Amino acid sequence: MRERSYGAGFAQVLGALVLAFLVLPIFAVVPASFNRSSFIKIPPQALSTRWYEAFFSDPAWLAAILTSTKVALLATFISLVIGTLAALGLERVEARTKGLLTGLMLAPLIVPVIMTSIALYYVMLDIGLHGSVLGLALGHTLLCMPFVVLNVGISLARLDPSLPRAAAGLGAEPLYIFRTVTLPAIRPGLAAGGAFAFITSFDEVVISIFLSGVSAKTLPIQLWEQIRIEFTPVAAAASTVILIATVLLFLLVQFIRSRGAT
């Protein structure tokens, strides 16, 4: 018994070290954003918020934040609608077909993003949506929708199938059954899938590079262009803003999941 406890403790310590190795370099941008000098130094020799003031007073950065928010909200909405319908349809097919269709739904997460980006670039050019908010949102939807399908599918798997049948036996219409029986059951999956979809869209870089334009430039694209021109602590401040938004949404997902499990 003592050997098992030692083994479990060693596994926890090893896991903590691996997690720190993966996460700590990402959080290095936080102290770098508080440099007083014009060059990034870790740790900073003197602390200052001048780069956050420069970030939030620059119209280009604010416009990029607004564009990223618009694109992420639109992509999340489209992903929730299509992903929920897909998850509901997958519950109605046999197991073998369901496995095949689920694999197709998850293909955007498996296929290299650069290949998807090139294909989307030519498609958006042909239909006139290149460089628009709608084009960016549709491109991001490909990466966002699998998260909705997975999370809603998990919620549907927990739903007792006798409940919708009982409602139908009592004369309820399909839309009424969905609104009163299915929707409350999959609400945690919708919330978690929507949060993951928003994070994925807000942080997406590769597809945005191919689909963005002068009038539709997201925050990651603005950050990429800033780093290419001049790598100043304002880039670290922008990275910190993205990091904070991602962490907050991740905590929201965990809270929703814990509430759903309860």
PDB file of N, CA, C and O in Angstrom, residues 52 76 88 90 112 126 130 170 188 198 218 228 235 256:
ATOM      1  N   TYR A  52       0.667  48.844 -21.831  1.00  0.00           N
ATOM      2  CA  TYR A  52      -0.780  48.625 -21.810  1.00  0.00           C
ATOM      3  C   TYR A  52      -1.509  49.912 -22.189  1.00  0.00           C
ATOM      4  O   TYR A  52      -2.545  49.872 -22.876  1.00  0.00           O
ATOM      5  N   THR A  76     -18.974  31.242 -33.239  1.00  0.00           N
ATOM      6  CA  THR A  76     -19.566  30.444 -32.156  1.00  0.00           C
ATOM      7  C   THR A  76     -21.035  30.183 -32.413  1.00  0.00           C
ATOM      8  O   THR A  76     -21.530  29.058 -32.219  1.00  0.00           O
ATOM      9  N   LEU A  88     -27.365  15.926 -32.843  1.00  0.00           N
ATOM     10  CA  LEU A  88     -28.684  15.300 -32.771  1.00  0.00           C
ATOM     11  C   LEU A  88     -28.854  14.245 -33.857  1.00  0.00           C
ATOM     12  O   LEU A  88     -29.440  13.181 -33.623  1.00  0.00           O
ATOM     13  N   LEU A  90     -26.404  12.503 -35.250  1.00  0.00           N
ATOM     14  CA  LEU A  90     -25.538  11.369 -34.967  1.00  0.00           C
ATOM     15  C   LEU A  90     -26.165  10.406 -33.960  1.00  0.00           C
ATOM     16  O   LEU A  90     -25.855   9.212 -33.966  1.00  0.00           O
ATOM     17  N   PRO A 112      -4.030  19.087 -41.416  1.00  0.00           N
ATOM     18  CA  PRO A 112      -3.198  20.259 -41.144  1.00  0.00           C
ATOM     19  C   PRO A 112      -3.919  21.559 -41.482  1.00  0.00           C
ATOM     20  O   PRO A 112      -4.549  21.681 -42.535  1.00  0.00           O
ATOM     21  N   ASP A 126     -13.474  33.128 -54.544  1.00  0.00           N
ATOM     22  CA  ASP A 126     -14.472  32.880 -55.585  1.00  0.00           C
ATOM     23  C   ASP A 126     -15.844  33.414 -55.208  1.00  0.00           C
ATOM     24  O   ASP A 126     -16.586  33.903 -56.067  1.00  0.00           O
ATOM     25  N   HIS A 130     -13.575  36.959 -49.126  1.00  0.00           N
ATOM     26  CA  HIS A 130     -12.213  37.104 -48.620  1.00  0.00           C
ATOM     27  C   HIS A 130     -12.034  38.503 -48.027  1.00  0.00           C
ATOM     28  O   HIS A 130     -12.430  39.507 -48.612  1.00  0.00           O
ATOM     29  N   LEU A 170     -47.196  11.325 -25.343  1.00  0.00           N
ATOM     30  CA  LEU A 170     -48.232  12.186 -24.773  1.00  0.00           C
ATOM     31  C   LEU A 170     -48.743  13.214 -25.776  1.00  0.00           C
ATOM     32  O   LEU A 170     -49.570  14.060 -25.420  1.00  0.00           O
ATOM     33  N   PRO A 188     -25.529  22.217 -20.644  1.00  0.00           N
ATOM     34  CA  PRO A 188     -24.098  22.262 -20.284  1.00  0.00           C
ATOM     35  C   PRO A 188     -23.176  21.998 -21.472  1.00  0.00           C
ATOM     36  O   PRO A 188     -22.132  22.634 -21.604  1.00  0.00           O
ATOM     37  N   PHE A 198     -15.481  29.743 -29.003  1.00  0.00           N
ATOM     38  CA  PHE A 198     -15.065  31.140 -28.922  1.00  0.00           C
ATOM     39  C   PHE A 198     -13.558  31.235 -28.734  1.00  0.00           C
ATOM     40  O   PHE A 198     -12.886  32.055 -29.373  1.00  0.00           O
ATOM     41  N   THR A 218      -7.864  40.526 -37.378  1.00  0.00           N
ATOM     42  CA  THR A 218      -8.091  40.071 -36.012  1.00  0.00           C
ATOM     43  C   THR A 218      -6.895  40.424 -35.124  1.00  0.00           C
ATOM     44  O   THR A 218      -5.836  40.824 -35.602  1.00  0.00           O
ATOM     45  N   ARG A 228       6.529  41.171 -36.656  1.00  0.00           N
ATOM     46  CA  ARG A 228       7.347  41.183 -37.868  1.00  0.00           C
ATOM     47  C   ARG A 228       8.024  42.526 -38.074  1.00  0.00           C
ATOM     48  O   ARG A 228       9.146  42.595 -38.594  1.00  0.00           O
ATOM     49  N   ALA A 235       3.739  44.096 -27.866  1.00  0.00           N
ATOM     50  CA  ALA A 235       3.340  42.765 -28.334  1.00  0.00           C
ATOM     51  C   ALA A 235       3.117  41.828 -27.162  1.00  0.00           C
ATOM     52  O   ALA A 235       2.201  40.993 -27.172  1.00  0.00           O
ATOM     53  N   ILE A 256     -18.735  25.389 -15.832  1.00  0.00           N
ATOM     54  CA  ILE A 256     -19.963  24.871 -16.450  1.00  0.00           C
ATOM     55  C   ILE A 256     -19.997  23.358 -16.369  1.00  0.00           C
ATOM     56  O   ILE A 256     -21.034  22.751 -16.075  1.00  0.00           O
TER      57      ILE A 256
END
